[in-house]
Coordinates of C-alpha atoms in Angstrom, one line a residue:
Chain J
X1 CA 0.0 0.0 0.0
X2 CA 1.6 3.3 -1.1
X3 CA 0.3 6.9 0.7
X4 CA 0.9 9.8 -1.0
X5 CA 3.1 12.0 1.0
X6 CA 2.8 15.9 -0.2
X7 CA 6.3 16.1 0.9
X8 CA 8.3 13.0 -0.2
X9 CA 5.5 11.5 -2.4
X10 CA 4.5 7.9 -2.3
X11 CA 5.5 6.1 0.2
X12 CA 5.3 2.7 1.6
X13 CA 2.9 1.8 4.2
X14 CA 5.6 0.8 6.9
X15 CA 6.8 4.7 6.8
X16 CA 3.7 5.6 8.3
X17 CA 2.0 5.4 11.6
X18 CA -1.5 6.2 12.3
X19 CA -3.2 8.0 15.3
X20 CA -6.5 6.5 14.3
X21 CA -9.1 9.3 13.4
X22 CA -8.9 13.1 13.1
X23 CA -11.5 15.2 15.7
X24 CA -11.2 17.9 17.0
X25 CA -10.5 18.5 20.8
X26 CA -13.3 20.5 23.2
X27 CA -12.3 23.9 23.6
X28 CA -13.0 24.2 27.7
X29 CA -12.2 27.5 29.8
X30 CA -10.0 26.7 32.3
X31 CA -12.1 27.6 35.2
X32 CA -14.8 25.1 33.4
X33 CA -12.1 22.2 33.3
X34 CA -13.8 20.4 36.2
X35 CA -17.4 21.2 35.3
X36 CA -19.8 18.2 33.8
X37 CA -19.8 19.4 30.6
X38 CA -16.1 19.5 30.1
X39 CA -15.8 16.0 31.8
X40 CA -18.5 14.8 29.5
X41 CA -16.9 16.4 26.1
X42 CA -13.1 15.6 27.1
X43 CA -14.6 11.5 27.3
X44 CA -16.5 11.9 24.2
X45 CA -13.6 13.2 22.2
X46 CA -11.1 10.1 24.7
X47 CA -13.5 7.0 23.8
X48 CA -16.4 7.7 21.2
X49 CA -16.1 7.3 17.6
X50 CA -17.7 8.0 14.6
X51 CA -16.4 4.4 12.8
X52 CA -17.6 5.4 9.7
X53 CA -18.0 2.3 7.1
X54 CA -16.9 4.8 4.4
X55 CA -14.8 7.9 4.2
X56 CA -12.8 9.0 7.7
X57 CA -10.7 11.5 8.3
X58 CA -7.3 10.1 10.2
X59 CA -4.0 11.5 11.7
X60 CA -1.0 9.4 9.8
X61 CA 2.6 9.9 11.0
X62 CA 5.1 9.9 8.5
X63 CA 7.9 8.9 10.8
X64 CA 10.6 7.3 8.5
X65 CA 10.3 10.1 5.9
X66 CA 9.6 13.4 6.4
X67 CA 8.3 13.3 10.0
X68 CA 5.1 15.6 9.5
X69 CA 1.9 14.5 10.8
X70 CA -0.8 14.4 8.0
X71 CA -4.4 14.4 7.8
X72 CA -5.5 11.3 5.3
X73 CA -9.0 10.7 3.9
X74 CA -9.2 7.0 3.7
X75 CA -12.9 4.9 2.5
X76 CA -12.8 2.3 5.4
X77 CA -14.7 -0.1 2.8
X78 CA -12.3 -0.1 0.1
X79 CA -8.5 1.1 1.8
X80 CA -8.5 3.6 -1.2
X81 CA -6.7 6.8 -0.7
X82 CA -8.8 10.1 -1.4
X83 CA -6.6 13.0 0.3
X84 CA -3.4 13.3 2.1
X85 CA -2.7 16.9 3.1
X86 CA -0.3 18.4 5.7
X87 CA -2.3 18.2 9.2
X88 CA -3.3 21.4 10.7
X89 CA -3.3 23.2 7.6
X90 CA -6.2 25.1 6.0
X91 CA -6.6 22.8 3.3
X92 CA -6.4 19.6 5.9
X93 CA -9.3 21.1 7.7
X94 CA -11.0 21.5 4.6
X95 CA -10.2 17.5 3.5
X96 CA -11.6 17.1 7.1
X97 CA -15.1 19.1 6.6
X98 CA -15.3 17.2 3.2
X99 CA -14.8 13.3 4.5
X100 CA -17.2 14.2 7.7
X101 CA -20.0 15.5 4.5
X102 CA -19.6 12.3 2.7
X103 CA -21.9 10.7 5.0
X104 CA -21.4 7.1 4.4
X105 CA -24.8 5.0 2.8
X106 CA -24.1 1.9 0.9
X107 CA -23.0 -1.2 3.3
X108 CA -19.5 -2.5 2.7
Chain G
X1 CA -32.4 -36.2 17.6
X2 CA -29.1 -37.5 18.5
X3 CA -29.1 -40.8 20.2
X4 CA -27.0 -43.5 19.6
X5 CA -30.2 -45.4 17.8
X6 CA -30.4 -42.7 15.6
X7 CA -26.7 -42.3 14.6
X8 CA -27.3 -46.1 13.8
X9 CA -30.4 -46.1 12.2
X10 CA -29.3 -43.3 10.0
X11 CA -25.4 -45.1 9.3
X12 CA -27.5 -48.3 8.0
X13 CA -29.4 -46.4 5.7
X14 CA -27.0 -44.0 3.8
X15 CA -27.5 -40.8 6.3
X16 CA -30.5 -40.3 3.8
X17 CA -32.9 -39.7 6.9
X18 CA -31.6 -36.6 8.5
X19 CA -33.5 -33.4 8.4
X20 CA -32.7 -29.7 8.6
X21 CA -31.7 -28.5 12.3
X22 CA -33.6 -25.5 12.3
X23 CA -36.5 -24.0 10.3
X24 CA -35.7 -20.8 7.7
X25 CA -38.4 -18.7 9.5
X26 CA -39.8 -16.1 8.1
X27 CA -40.3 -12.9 9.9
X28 CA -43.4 -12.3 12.4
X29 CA -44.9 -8.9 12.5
X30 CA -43.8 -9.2 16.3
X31 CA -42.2 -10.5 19.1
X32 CA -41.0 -10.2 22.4
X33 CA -37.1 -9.8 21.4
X34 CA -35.2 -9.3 18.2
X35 CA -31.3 -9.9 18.6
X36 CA -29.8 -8.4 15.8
X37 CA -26.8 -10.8 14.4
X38 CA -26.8 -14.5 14.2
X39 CA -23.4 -15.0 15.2
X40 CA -22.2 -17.4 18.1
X41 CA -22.8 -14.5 20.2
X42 CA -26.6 -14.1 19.1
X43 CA -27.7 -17.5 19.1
X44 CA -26.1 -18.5 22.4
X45 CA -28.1 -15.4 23.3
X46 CA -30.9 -16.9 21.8
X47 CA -30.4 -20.4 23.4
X48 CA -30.0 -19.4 26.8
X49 CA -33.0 -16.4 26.5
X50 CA -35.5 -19.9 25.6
X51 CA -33.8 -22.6 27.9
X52 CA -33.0 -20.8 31.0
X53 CA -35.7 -17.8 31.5
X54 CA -38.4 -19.3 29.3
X55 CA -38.6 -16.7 26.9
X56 CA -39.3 -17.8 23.3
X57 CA -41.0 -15.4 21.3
X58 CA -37.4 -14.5 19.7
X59 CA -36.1 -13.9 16.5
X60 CA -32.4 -14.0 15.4
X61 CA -32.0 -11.9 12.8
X62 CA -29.1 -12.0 10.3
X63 CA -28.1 -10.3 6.9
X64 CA -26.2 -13.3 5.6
X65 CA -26.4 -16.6 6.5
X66 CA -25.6 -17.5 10.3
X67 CA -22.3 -18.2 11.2
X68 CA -21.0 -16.2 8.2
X69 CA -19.5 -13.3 10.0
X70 CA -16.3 -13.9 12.6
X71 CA -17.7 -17.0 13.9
X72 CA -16.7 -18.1 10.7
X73 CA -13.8 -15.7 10.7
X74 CA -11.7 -16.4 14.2
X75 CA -9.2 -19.2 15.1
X76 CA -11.5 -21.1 17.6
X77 CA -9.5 -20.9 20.7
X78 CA -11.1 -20.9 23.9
X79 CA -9.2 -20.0 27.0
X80 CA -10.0 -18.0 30.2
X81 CA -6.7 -16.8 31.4
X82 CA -6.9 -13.3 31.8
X83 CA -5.4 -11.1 34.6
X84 CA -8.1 -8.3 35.4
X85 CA -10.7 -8.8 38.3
X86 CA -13.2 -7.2 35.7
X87 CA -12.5 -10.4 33.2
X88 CA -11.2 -13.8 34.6
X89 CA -14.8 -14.3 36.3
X90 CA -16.7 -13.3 32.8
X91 CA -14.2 -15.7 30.7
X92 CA -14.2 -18.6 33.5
X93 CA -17.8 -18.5 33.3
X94 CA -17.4 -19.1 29.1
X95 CA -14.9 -22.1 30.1
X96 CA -16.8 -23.6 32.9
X97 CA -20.0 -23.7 29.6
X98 CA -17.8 -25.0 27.2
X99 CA -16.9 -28.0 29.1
X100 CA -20.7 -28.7 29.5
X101 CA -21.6 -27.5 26.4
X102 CA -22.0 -30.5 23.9
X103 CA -23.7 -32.6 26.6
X104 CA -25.9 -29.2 27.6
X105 CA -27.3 -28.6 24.1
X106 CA -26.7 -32.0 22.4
X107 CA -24.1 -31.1 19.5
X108 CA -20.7 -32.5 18.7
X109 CA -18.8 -29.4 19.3
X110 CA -15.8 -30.7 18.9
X111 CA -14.3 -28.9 22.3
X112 CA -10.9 -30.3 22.6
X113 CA -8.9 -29.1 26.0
X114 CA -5.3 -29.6 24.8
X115 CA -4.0 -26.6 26.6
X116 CA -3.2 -22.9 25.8
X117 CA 0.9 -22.5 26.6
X118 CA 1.9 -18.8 26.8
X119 CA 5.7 -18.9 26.5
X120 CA 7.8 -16.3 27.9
X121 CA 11.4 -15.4 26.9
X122 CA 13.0 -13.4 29.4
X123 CA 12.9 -13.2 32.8
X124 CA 11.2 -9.8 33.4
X125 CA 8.5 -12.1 31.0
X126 CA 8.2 -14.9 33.8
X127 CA 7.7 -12.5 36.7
X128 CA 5.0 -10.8 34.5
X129 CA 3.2 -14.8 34.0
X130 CA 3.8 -15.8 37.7
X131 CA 1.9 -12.7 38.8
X132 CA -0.9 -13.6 35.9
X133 CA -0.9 -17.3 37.0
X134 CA -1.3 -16.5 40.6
X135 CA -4.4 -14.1 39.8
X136 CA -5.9 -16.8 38.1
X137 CA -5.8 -19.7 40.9
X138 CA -6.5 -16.5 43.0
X139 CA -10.0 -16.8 41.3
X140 CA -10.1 -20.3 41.2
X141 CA -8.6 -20.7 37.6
X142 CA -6.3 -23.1 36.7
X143 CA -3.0 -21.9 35.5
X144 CA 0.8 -23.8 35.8
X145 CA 4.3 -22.1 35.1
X146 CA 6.4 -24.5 33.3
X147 CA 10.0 -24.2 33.3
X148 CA 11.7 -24.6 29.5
X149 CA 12.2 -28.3 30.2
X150 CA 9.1 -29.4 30.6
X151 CA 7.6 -26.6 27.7
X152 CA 10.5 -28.8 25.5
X153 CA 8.5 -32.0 26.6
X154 CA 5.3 -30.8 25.3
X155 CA 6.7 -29.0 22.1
X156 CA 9.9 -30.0 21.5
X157 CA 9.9 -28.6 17.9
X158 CA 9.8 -25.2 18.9
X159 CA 13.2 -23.0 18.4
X160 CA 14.5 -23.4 22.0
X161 CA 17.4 -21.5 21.4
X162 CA 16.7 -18.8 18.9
X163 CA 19.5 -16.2 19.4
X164 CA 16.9 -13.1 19.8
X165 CA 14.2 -14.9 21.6
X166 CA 15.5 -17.8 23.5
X167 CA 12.3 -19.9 24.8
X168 CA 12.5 -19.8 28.9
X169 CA 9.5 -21.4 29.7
X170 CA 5.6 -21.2 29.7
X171 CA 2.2 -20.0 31.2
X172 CA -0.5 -23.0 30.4
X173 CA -4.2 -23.2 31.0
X174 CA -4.7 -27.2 30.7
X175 CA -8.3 -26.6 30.6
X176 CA -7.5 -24.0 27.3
X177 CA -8.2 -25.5 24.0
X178 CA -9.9 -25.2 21.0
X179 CA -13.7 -25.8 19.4
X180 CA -15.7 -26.7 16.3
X181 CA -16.8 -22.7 15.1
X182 CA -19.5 -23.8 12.7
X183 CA -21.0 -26.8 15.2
X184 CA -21.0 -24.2 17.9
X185 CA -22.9 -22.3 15.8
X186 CA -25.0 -25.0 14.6
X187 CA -25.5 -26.4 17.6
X188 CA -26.8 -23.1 19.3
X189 CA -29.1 -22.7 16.3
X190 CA -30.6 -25.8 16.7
X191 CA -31.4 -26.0 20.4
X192 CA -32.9 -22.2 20.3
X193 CA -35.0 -23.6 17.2
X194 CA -36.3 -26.2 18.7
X195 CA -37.1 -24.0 21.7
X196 CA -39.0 -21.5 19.4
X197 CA -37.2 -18.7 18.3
X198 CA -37.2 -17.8 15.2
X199 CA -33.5 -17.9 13.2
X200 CA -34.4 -15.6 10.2
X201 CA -31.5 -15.8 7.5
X202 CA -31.2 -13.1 4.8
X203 CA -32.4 -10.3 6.3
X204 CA -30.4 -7.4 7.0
X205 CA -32.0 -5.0 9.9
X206 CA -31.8 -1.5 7.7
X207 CA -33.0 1.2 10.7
X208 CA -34.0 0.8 14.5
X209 CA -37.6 2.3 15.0
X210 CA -37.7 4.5 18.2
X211 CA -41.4 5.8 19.5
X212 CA -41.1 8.3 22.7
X213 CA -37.7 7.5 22.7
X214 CA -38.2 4.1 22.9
X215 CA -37.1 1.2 20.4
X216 CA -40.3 -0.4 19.5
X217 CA -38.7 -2.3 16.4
X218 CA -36.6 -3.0 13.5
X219 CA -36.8 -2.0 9.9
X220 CA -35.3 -4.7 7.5
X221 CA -34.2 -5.4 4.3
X222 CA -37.8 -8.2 5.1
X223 CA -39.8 -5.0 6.3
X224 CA -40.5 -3.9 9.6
X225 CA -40.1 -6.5 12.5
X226 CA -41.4 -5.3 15.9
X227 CA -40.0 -5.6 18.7
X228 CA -40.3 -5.3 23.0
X229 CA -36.8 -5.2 23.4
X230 CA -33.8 -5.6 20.8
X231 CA -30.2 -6.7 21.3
X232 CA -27.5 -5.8 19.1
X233 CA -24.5 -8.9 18.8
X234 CA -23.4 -7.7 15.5
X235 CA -19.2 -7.4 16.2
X236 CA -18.0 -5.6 13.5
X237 CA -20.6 -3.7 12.7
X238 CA -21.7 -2.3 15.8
X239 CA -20.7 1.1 15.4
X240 CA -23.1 1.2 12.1
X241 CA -26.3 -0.3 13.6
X242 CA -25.9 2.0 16.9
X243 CA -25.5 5.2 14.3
X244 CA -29.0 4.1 13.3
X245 CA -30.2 5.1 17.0
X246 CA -27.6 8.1 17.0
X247 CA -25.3 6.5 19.3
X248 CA -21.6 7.0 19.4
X249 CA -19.5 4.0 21.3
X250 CA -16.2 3.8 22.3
X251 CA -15.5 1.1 19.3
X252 CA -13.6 0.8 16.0
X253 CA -13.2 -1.3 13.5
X254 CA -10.5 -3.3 12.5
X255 CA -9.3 -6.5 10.4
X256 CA -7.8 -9.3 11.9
X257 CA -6.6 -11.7 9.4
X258 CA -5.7 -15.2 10.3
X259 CA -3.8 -18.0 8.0
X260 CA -4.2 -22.1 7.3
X261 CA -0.9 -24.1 6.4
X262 CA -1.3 -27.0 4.0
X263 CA -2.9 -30.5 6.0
X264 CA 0.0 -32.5 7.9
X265 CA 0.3 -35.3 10.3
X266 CA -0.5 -34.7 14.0
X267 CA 2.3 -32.4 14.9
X268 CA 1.0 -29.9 17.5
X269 CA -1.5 -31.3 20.3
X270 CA -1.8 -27.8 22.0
X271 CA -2.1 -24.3 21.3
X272 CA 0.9 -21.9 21.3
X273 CA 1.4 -18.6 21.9
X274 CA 4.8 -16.6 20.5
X275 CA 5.3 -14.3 23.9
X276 CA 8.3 -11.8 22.1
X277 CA 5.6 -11.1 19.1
X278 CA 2.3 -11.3 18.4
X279 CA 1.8 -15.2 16.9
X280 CA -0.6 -17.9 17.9
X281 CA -1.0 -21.5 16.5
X282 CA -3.0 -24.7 16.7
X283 CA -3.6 -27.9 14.5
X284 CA -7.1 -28.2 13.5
X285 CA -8.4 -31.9 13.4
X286 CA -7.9 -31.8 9.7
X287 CA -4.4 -31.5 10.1
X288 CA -3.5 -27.7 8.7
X289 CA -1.9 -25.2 11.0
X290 CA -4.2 -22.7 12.0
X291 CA -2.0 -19.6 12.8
X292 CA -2.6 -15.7 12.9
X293 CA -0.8 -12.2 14.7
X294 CA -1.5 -8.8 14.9
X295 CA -4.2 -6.4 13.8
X296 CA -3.5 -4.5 10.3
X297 CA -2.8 -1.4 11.9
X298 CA -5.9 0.9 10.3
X299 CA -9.6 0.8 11.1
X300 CA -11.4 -1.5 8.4
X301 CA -14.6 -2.5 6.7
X302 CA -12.8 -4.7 4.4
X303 CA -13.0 -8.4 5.3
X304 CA -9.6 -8.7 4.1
X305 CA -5.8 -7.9 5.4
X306 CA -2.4 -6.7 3.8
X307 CA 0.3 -7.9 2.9
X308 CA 2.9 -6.3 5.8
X309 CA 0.5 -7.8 8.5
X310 CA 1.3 -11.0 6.7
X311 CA 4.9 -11.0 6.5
X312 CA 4.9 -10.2 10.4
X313 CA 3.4 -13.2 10.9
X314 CA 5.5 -15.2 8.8
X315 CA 8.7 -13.8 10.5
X316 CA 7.0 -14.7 14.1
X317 CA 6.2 -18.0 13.0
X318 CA 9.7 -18.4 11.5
X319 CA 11.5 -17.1 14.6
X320 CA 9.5 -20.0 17.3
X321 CA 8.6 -22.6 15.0
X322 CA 11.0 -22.3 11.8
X323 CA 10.0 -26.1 10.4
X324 CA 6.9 -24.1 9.5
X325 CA 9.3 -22.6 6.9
X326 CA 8.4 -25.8 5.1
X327 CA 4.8 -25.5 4.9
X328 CA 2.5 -23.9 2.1
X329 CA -0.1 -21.6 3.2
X330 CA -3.9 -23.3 2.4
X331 CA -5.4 -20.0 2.5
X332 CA -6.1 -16.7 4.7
X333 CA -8.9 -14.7 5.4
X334 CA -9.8 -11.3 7.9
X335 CA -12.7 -10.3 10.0
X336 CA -13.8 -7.3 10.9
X337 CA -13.2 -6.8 15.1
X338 CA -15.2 -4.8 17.0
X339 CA -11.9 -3.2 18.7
X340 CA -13.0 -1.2 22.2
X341 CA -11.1 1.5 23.7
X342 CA -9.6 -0.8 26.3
X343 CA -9.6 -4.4 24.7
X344 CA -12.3 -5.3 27.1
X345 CA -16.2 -6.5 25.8
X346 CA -19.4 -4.0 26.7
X347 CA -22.9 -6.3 27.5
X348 CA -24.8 -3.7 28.5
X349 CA -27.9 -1.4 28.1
X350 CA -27.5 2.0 26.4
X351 CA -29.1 5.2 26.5
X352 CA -32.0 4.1 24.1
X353 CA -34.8 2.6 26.1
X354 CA -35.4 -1.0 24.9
X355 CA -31.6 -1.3 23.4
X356 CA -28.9 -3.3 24.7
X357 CA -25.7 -3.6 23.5
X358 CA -23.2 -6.6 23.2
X359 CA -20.5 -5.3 21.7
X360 CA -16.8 -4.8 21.7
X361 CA -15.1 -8.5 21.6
X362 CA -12.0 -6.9 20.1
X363 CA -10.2 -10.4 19.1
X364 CA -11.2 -12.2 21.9
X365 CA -15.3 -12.6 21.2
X366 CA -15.4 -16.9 19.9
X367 CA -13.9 -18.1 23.3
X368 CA -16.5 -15.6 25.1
X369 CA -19.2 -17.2 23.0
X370 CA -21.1 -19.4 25.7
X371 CA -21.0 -16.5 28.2
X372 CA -21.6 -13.9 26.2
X373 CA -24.8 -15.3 25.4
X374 CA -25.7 -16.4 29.1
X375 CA -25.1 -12.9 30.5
X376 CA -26.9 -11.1 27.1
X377 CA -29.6 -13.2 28.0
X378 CA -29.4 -12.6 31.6
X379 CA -29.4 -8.6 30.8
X380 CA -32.4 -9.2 28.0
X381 CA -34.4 -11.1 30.6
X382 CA -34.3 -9.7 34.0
X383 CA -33.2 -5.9 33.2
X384 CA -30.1 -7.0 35.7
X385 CA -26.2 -7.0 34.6
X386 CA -25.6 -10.6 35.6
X387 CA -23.0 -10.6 38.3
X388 CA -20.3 -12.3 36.4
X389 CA -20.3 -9.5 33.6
X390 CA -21.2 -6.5 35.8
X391 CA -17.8 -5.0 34.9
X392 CA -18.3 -4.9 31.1
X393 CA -20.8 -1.6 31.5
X394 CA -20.7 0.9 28.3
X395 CA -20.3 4.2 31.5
X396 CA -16.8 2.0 32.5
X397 CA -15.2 4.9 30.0
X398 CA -16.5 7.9 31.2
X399 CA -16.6 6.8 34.9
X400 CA -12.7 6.0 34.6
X401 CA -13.3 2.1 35.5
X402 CA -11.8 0.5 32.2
X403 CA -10.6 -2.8 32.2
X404 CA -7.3 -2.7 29.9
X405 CA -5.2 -6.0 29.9
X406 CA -2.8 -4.3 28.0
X407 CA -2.6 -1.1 29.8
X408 CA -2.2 0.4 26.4
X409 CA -5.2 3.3 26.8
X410 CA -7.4 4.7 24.1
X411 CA -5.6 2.8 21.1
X412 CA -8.0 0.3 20.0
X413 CA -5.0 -0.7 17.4
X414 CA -2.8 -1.5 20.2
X415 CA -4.8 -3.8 22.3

C-alpha cells in the first residue's frame, strides 16, 4: 500500500503510523475544566467514535520520511486513498469538513 | 435427535434420513425480542433467553447466513486466562460452559482441551506470567508455570534456542483449548430452534424504530419487525447499527486476518502462543496449522488484510517454529473486530430505552461465545447486569473504571 506523501510523495505503508481518526478537541475554559460538561466532552472526544464504514478522516505519522503528521481521507470499505494533506493546515481542515460531508450509505 | 439409535439407524441407511436443524423462518410482525446478528454471540443469546428464563418469542435476525461473520472468521481458541478482576470471572464463566456445552445442548462441538501455553522469553517475561498465573488460581482458575524443560516436553519442535528470543518457559491453561466454530454455531441454532425462536437468515435490519424514545422495532431489508426489546450482537458492525439510534461507542473497526498451512500429520496437540511477538498456532483436526498475529494497523470494513501484516506473521512464526518454513499456506482470510477503547467487551444497556448492546469483543469474542450469550440473555431477561459480567458496562469509560489487559489506553489498534 503506497500513501501519498505531499512532501516526499508515495511512500510505503511501513513509513507511516497512524493516530487513528482526526477530531477535533473540546475547547474548555480553564475555570470550566472540572465542570460536567467539560468532563462529558473531554470523554466523548477520549473514547467515542464515529467508525464510519466509508470515508474517515485520520492522523498518519510519517515517521521514517519526512516526519510531518498528516491528515488522510481513507474509504474504510475499500482502503483507497482520497486526500493526504499536511495536518493542521487550512486545506487539511477543509479535507476534514469534506470526508465528515460524505456521510457514508451503501453497506461494505 | 441424537441418540445412539439414531446415529445407527441413519449409518444403516445412507445418512439419507436426516433433516434440517432449524427451520428458515420467516419474519413475524412481532415479538418479544429481536437480537440483531446471528453470530455465536446471538444464538447462544438466543439459546439461553429460551432454555433458561423461558422466553421464546425471539427472532435471530441475520443479513447473511448464520455463522457467516467472525464465527466463521476467528481461530476457535477458547481459553479464560486473563489477569483483570473485571475479566477472569466473565471468561471462566465461558470455560466452565464449554466443558458442558455438547452434553448441555446435544451437538458435537468438537471442544478439545489440549491446553493454551503462553511462553515467555526473558525473565522480566516470567515475573510478568507468575503474577498472571497466581491471579488466576487466585479466582479459582487453573493456571501452571512450566520451566523450559518441561515446555520442550510438550513442544519439542519449537526454536528453544533462537539467538533473539531464546524460549524460557511457559504459562499454560490445561483446561484452554480449541472448538468446532461452525458446530458451535449450529449447535446453538438448533437448540434455540427447537425451543422456538425464530432464526431468520437473509435479512439485513436496515434502521432501528424509536417511539417516545423508545425502540419499538426494526426496519429490515424483510420490512419492519417489531420488537419489545432488541439486542444488538453484530461485532464488527456495531458502530453502524448503533448510528441508526444516534449512538456514538467507544468502538472501532479493524481486520484481523488469520492463516491455514497445508494439512499434515499430527504435529501440534496444544495451542501456542509466541510471547516476544504477536503469533498464535494450533492444528485443526484436519491436520492444517491454523496460525494468525496482529491487527492491520488501520480501522477497516474490508474483510480482508495486507500484505505487511502477513509478513509479520511469517517472521514470528519463523523465529519460534522455523520447520513451519516448510509449509505452504492453504489460505487466509480477515474479520472485521469490534476493537473497544480498552480491549475489554461491553454487555450492556444504552441510552436508548429497549436497546442493549453486546459489543466490543476486540479479538477475543469466539472463546467468550457461551458466556456472552448467558449474561446477554441474563441482561435481555431480567433488566439486571448478571454478576459475572457486571464490569463490562458501556459508562466504564466515562466513569474511569476501564478494564485494559494491555494497559495500552485509548488505542483500539494497540490492544
Amino acid at each position: 500500500m503506497l500513501i501519498p506523501c505531499p512532501f516526499c510523495g508515495p511512500r510505503d505503508l511501513g513509513e507511516f503510523s497512524v493516530l487513528g481518526a482526526a477530531r477535533a478537541r473540546p475547547v474548555v475554559a480553564v475555570a470550566d475544566l472540572d465542570g460536567e460538561a467539560a468532563v462529558a466532552a473531554f470523554a466523548a472526544y477520549v473514547y467515542e467514535r464515529e467508525n464510519p464504514a466509508g470515508p474517515q478522516a485520520e492522523h498518519w505519522f510519517h515517521g521514517a520520511g519526512c516526519q510531518h503528521w498528516l491528515t488522510v481521507v481513507r474509504d474504510t470499505r475499500t482502503h483507497a486513498i482520497l486526500s493526504v494533506t499536511s495536518a493542521g493546515t487550512d486545506e487539511a481542515a477543509q479535507s476534514l469538513e469534506a470526508a465528515q460531508g460524505a456521510a457514508p450509505e451503501a453497506a461494505p | 435427535m441424537f441418540s445412539a439409535a439414531a446415529l445407527l439407524k441413519n449409518a444403516l441407511s445412507g445418512h439419507t434420513g436426516w433433516t434440517p436443524h432449524w427451520r428458515k423462518a420467516a419474519p413475524k410482525p412481532r415479538y418479544d425480542v429481536v437480537i440483531v446478528g446471528g453470530g455465536g454471540h446471538g444464538l447462544a443469546t438466543a439459546y439461553y433467553l429460551a432454555k433458561v428464563f423461558g422466553i421464546t418469542n425471539v427472532a435471530v435476525l441475520e443479513k447473511g447466513w448464520i455463522g457467516s461473520g467472525n464465527a466463521g472468521r476467528n481461530t476457535t481458541i477458547i481459553r479464560s486466562n486473563y489477569l483483570l478482576p473485571g475479566n477472569i470471572p466473565f471468561y471462566e464463566r465461558s470455560m466452565k460452559l464449554w466443558e458442558g456445552l455438547e452434553q448441555d445442548f446435544n451437538f458435537n462441538a468438537m471442544v478439545s482441551q489440549r491446553g493454551v501455553l503462553n511462553l515467555y522469553h526473558s525473565d522480566g517475561q516470567r515475573d510478568a506470567y507468575v503474577r498472571r498465573g497466581n491471579a488466576l488460581r487466585l479466582h479459582g482458575v487453573d493456571a501452571d508455570l512450566l520451566d523450559r524443560d518441561q515446555v520442550r516436553a510438550m513442544v519439542p519442535m519449537l526454536d528453544f534456542d533462537n539467538a533473539r528470543f531464546p524460549i524460557e518457559g511457559g504459562l499454560l491453561q490445561r483446561r484452554g483449548g480449541t472448538a468446532r466454530h461452525d458446530a458451535v454455531v449450529w449447535g446453538y441454532a438448533r437448540g434455540a430452534d427447537r425451543r422456538g425462536v425464530d432464526i431468520v437468515e437473509g435479512c439485513e435490519v436496515t434502521g432501528l424504530r424509536r417511539e417516545n424514545g423508545r425502540v419499538v422495532g426494526v426496519e429490515t431489508t424483510r420490512g419492519f419487525i417489531g420488537a419489545g426489546t432488541v439486542g444488538l450482537a453484530v461485532a464488527g458492525n456495531t458502530s453502524r447499527l448503533a448510528a441508526m439510534a444516534d449512538l456514538r461507542l467507544p468502538i472501532e473497526s479493524y481486520v484481523l486476518q488469520a492463516f491455514v498451512s497445508e494439512g499434515i500429520k499430527p504435529l501440534l496437540d496444544t495451542v501456542v502462543t509466541f510471547g516476544a511477538g504477536h503469533f498464535y498456532i494450533s492444528q485443526s483436526d484436519k491436520g492444517g496449522l491454523v496460525f494468525g498475529g496482529d491487527l492491520d494497523p488501520f480501522p477497516s470494513y474490508a474483510q480482508r488484510g495486507g500484505l505487511p501484516v502477513a509478513e509479520d506473521v511469517a517472521a514470528c512464526a519463523m523465529a519460534v517454529m522455523p520447520m513451519l518454513g516448510r509449509l505452504k499456506i492453504l489460505r487466509s482470510w480477515g474479520g472485521i473486530m469490534d476493537m473497544s477503547q480498552d480491549g475489554s467487551p461491553i454487555i450492556d444497556r444504552t441510552p436508548v430505552e429497549g436497546l442493549f448492546l453486546n459489543a466490543g469483543w476486540c479479538y477475543g469474542g469466539f472463546k467468550a461465545t457461551p458466556a456472552s450469550g448467558w449474561c446477554f440473555a441474563h441482561l435481555l431477561a431480567t433488566g439486571e447486569l448478571h454478576p459475572d459480567a457486571a464490569a463490562l458496562r458501556l459508562d466504564r469509560f466515562s466513569s474511569g473504571r476501564v478494564i485494559d489487559e494491555k494497559g495500552a489506553g485509548a488505542t483500539p489498534n494497540l490492544h
